[in-house]
GROMACS .gro file of N, CA and C in nm:
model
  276
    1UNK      N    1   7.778  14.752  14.254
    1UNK     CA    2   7.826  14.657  14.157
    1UNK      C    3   7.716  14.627  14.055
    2UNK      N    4   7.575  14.606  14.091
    2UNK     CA    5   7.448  14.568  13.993
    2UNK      C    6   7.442  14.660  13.935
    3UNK      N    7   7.458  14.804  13.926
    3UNK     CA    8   7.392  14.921  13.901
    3UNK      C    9   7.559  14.934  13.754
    4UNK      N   10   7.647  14.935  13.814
    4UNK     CA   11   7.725  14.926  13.701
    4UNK      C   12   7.769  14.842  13.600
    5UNK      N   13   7.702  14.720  13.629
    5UNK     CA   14   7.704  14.600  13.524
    5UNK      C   15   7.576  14.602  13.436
    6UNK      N   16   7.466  14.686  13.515
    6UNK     CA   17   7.355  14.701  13.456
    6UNK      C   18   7.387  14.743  13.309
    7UNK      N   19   7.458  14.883  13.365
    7UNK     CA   20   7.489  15.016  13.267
    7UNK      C   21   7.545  14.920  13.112
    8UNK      N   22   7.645  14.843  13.150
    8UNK     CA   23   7.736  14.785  13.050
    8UNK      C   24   7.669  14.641  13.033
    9UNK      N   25   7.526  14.614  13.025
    9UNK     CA   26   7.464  14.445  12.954
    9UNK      C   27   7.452  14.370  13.033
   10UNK      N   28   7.531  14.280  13.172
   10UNK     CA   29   7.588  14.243  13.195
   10UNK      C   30   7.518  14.130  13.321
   11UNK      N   31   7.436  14.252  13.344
   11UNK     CA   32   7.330  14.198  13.438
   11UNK      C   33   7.176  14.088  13.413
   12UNK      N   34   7.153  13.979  13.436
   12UNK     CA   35   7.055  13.932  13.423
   12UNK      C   36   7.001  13.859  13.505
   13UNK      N   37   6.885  13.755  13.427
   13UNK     CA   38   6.788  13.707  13.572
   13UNK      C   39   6.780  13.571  13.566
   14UNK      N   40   6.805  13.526  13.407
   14UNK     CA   41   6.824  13.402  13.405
   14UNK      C   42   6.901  13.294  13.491
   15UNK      N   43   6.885  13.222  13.568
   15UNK     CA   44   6.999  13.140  13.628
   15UNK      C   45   7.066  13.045  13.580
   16UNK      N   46   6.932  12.994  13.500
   16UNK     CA   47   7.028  12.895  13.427
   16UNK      C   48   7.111  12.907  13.313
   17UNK      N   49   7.151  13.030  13.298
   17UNK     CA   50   7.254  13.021  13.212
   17UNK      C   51   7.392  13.116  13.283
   18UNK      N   52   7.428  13.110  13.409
   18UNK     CA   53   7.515  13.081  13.510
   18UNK      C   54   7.610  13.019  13.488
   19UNK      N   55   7.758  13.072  13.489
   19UNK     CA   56   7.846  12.982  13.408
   19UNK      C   57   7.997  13.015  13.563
   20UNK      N   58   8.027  12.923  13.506
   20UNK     CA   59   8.145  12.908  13.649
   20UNK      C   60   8.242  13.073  13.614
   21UNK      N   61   8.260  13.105  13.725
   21UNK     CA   62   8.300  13.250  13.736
   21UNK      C   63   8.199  13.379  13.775
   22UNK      N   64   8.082  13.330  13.696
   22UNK     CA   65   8.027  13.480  13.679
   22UNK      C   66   8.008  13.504  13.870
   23UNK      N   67   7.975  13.627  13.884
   23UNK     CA   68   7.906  13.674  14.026
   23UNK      C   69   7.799  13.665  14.007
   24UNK      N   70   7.776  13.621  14.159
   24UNK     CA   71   7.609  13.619  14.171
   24UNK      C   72   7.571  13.701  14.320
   25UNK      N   73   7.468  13.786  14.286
   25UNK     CA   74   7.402  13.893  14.397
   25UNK      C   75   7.262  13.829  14.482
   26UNK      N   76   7.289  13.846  14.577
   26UNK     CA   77   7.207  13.769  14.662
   26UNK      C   78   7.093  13.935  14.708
   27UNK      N   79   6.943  13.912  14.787
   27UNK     CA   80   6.897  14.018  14.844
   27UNK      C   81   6.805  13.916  14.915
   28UNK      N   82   6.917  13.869  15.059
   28UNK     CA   83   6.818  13.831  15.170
   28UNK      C   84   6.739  13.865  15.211
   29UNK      N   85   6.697  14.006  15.223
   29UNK     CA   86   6.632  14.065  15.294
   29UNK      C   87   6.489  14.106  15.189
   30UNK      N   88   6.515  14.098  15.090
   30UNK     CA   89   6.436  14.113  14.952
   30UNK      C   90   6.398  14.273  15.003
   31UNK      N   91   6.426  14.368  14.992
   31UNK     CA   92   6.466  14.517  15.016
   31UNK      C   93   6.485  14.555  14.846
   32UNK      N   94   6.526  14.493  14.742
   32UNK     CA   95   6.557  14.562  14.649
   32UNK      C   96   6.730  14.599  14.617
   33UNK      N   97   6.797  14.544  14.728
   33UNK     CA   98   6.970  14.628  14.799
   33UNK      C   99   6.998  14.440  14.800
   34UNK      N  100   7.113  14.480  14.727
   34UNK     CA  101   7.216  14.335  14.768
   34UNK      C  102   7.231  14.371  14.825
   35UNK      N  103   7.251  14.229  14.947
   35UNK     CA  104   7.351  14.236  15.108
   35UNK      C  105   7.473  14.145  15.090
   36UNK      N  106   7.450  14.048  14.938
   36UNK     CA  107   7.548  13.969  14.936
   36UNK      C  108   7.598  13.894  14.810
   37UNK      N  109   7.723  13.840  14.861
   37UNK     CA  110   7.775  13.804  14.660
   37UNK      C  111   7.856  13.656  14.711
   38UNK      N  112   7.824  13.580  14.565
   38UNK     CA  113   7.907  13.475  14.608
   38UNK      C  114   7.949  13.470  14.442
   39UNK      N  115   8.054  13.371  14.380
   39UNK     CA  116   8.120  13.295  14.286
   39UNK      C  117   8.004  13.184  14.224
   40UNK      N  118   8.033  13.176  14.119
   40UNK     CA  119   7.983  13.071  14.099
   40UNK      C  120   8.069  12.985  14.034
   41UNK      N  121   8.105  12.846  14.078
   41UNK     CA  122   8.181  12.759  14.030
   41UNK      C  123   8.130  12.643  13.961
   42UNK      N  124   7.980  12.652  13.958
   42UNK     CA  125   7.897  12.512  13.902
   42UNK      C  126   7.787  12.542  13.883
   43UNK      N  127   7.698  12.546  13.781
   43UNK     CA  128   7.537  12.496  13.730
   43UNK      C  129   7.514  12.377  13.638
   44UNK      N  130   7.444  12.289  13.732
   44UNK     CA  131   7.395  12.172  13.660
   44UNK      C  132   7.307  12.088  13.765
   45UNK      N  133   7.197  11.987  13.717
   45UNK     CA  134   7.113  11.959  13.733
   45UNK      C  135   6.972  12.046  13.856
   46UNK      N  136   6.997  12.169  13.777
   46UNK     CA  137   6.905  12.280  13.828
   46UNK      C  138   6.943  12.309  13.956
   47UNK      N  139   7.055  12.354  13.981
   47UNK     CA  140   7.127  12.410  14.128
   47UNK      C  141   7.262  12.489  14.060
   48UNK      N  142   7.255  12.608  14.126
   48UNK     CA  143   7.399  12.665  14.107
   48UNK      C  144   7.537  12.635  14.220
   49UNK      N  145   7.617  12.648  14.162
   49UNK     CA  146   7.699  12.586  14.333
   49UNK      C  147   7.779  12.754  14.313
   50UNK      N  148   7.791  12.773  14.452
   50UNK     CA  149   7.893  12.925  14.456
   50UNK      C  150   7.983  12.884  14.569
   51UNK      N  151   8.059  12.956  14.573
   51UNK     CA  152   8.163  12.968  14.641
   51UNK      C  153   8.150  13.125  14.711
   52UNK      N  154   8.143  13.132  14.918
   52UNK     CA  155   8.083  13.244  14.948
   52UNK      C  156   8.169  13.237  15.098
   53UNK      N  157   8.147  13.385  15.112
   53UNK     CA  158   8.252  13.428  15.247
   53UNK      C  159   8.125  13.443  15.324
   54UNK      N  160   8.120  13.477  15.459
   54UNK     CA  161   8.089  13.535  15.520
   54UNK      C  162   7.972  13.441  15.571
   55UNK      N  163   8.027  13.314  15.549
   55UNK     CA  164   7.871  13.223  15.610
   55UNK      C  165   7.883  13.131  15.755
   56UNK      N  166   7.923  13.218  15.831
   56UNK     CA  167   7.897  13.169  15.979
   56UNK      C  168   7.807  13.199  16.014
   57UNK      N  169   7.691  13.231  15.987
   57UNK     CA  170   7.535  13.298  16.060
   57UNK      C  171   7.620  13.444  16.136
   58UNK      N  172   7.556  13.465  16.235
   58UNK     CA  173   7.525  13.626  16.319
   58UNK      C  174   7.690  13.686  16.351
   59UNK      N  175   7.777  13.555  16.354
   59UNK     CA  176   7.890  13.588  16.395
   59UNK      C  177   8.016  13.669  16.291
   60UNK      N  178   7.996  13.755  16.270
   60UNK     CA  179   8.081  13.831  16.176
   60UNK      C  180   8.217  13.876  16.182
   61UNK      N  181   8.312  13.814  16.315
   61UNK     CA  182   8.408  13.810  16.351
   61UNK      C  183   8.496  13.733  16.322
   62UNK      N  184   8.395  13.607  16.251
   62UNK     CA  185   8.471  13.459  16.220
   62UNK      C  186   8.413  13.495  16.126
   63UNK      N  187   8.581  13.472  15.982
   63UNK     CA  188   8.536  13.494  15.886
   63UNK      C  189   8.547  13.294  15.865
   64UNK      N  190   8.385  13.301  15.763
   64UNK     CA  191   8.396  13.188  15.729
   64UNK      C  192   8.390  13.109  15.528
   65UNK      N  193   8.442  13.047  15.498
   65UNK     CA  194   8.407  13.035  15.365
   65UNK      C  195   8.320  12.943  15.321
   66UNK      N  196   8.203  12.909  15.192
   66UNK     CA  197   8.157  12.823  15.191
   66UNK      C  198   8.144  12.812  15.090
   67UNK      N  199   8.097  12.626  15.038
   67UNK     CA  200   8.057  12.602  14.919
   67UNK      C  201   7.877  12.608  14.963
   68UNK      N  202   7.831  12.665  14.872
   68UNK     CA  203   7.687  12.655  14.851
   68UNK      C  204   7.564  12.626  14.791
   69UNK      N  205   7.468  12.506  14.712
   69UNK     CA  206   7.426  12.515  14.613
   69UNK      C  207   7.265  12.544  14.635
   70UNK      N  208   7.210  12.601  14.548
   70UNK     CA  209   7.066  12.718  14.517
   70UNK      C  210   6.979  12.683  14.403
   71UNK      N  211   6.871  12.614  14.406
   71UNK     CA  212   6.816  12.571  14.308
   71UNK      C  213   6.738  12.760  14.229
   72UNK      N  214   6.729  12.739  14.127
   72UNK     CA  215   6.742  12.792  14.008
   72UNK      C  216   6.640  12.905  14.057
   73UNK      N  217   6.505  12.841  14.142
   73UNK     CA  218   6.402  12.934  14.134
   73UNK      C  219   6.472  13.013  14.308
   74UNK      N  220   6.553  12.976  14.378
   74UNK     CA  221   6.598  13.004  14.492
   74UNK      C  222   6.548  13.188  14.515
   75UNK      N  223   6.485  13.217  14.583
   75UNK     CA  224   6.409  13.332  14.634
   75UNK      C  225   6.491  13.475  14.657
   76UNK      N  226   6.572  13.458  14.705
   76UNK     CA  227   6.659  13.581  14.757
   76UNK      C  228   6.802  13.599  14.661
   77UNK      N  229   6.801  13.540  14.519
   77UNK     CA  230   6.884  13.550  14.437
   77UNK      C  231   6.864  13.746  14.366
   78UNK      N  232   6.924  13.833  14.325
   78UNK     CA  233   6.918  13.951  14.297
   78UNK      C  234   6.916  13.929  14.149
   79UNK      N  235   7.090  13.887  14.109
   79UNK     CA  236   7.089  13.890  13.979
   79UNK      C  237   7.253  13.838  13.974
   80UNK      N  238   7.227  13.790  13.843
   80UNK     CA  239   7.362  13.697  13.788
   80UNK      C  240   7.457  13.826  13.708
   81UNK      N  241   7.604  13.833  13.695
   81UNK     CA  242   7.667  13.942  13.650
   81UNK      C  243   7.708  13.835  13.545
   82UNK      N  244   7.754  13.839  13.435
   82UNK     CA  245   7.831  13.784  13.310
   82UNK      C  246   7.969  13.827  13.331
   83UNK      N  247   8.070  13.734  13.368
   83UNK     CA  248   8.171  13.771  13.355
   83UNK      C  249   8.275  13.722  13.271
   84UNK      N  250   8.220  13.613  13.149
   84UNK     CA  251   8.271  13.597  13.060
   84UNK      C  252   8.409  13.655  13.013
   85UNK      N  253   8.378  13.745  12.925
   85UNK     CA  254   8.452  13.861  12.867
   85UNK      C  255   8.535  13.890  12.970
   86UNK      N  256   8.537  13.916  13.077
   86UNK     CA  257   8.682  13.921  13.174
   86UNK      C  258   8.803  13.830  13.175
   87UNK      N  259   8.724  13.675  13.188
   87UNK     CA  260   8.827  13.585  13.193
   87UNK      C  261   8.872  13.561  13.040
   88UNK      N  262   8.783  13.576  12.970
   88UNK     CA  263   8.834  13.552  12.818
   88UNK      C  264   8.958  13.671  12.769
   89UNK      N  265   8.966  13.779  12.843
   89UNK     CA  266   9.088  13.843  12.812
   89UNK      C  267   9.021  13.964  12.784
   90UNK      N  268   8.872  14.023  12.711
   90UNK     CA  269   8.836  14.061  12.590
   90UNK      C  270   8.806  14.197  12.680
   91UNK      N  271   8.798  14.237  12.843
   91UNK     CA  272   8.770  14.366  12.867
   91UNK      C  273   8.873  14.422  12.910
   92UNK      N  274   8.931  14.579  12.935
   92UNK     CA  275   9.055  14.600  12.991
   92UNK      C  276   9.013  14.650  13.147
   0.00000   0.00000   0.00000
């Protein structure tokens, strides 16, 4: 997903300019390799809030959903996707 949003602009590092919708790529493991993606539904007062599956800890059988918020400099963030132009109508 990073590697093809790269190609087309789309990809960046800034957080704070994080806007409700875009995706956001997580690299827990800091490897260089997303392991993970959440929504973002909120940035403001230097925290992003996302919206994310898969957050029961070790147990991967229980799927779980969560709200989450990540201050700006948050460590294991990859990269923010722009997804603007999707919801605005403007890509096919």
């Amino acid at each position: 997903m990073r590697n093809y949003f790269q190609k087309t602009g789309r990809v960046n590092h800034d957080y704070k300019t994080a806007e409700i919708g875009d995706i956001i790529l997580f690299d827990w493991d800091k490897s260089g390799d997303c392991d993970h993606v959440g929504i973002v539904i909120g940035n403001e007062n230097g925290k992003i809030t996302t919206i994310e599956g898969n957050v029961c800890g070790d147990n991967y059988l229980n799927t779980c959903v969560g709200l989450k918020s990540y201050p700006y400099d948050y460590g294991c963030f990859s990269c923010i996707i722009d997804m603007s132009d999707y919801f605005a109508g403007e890509v096919e």
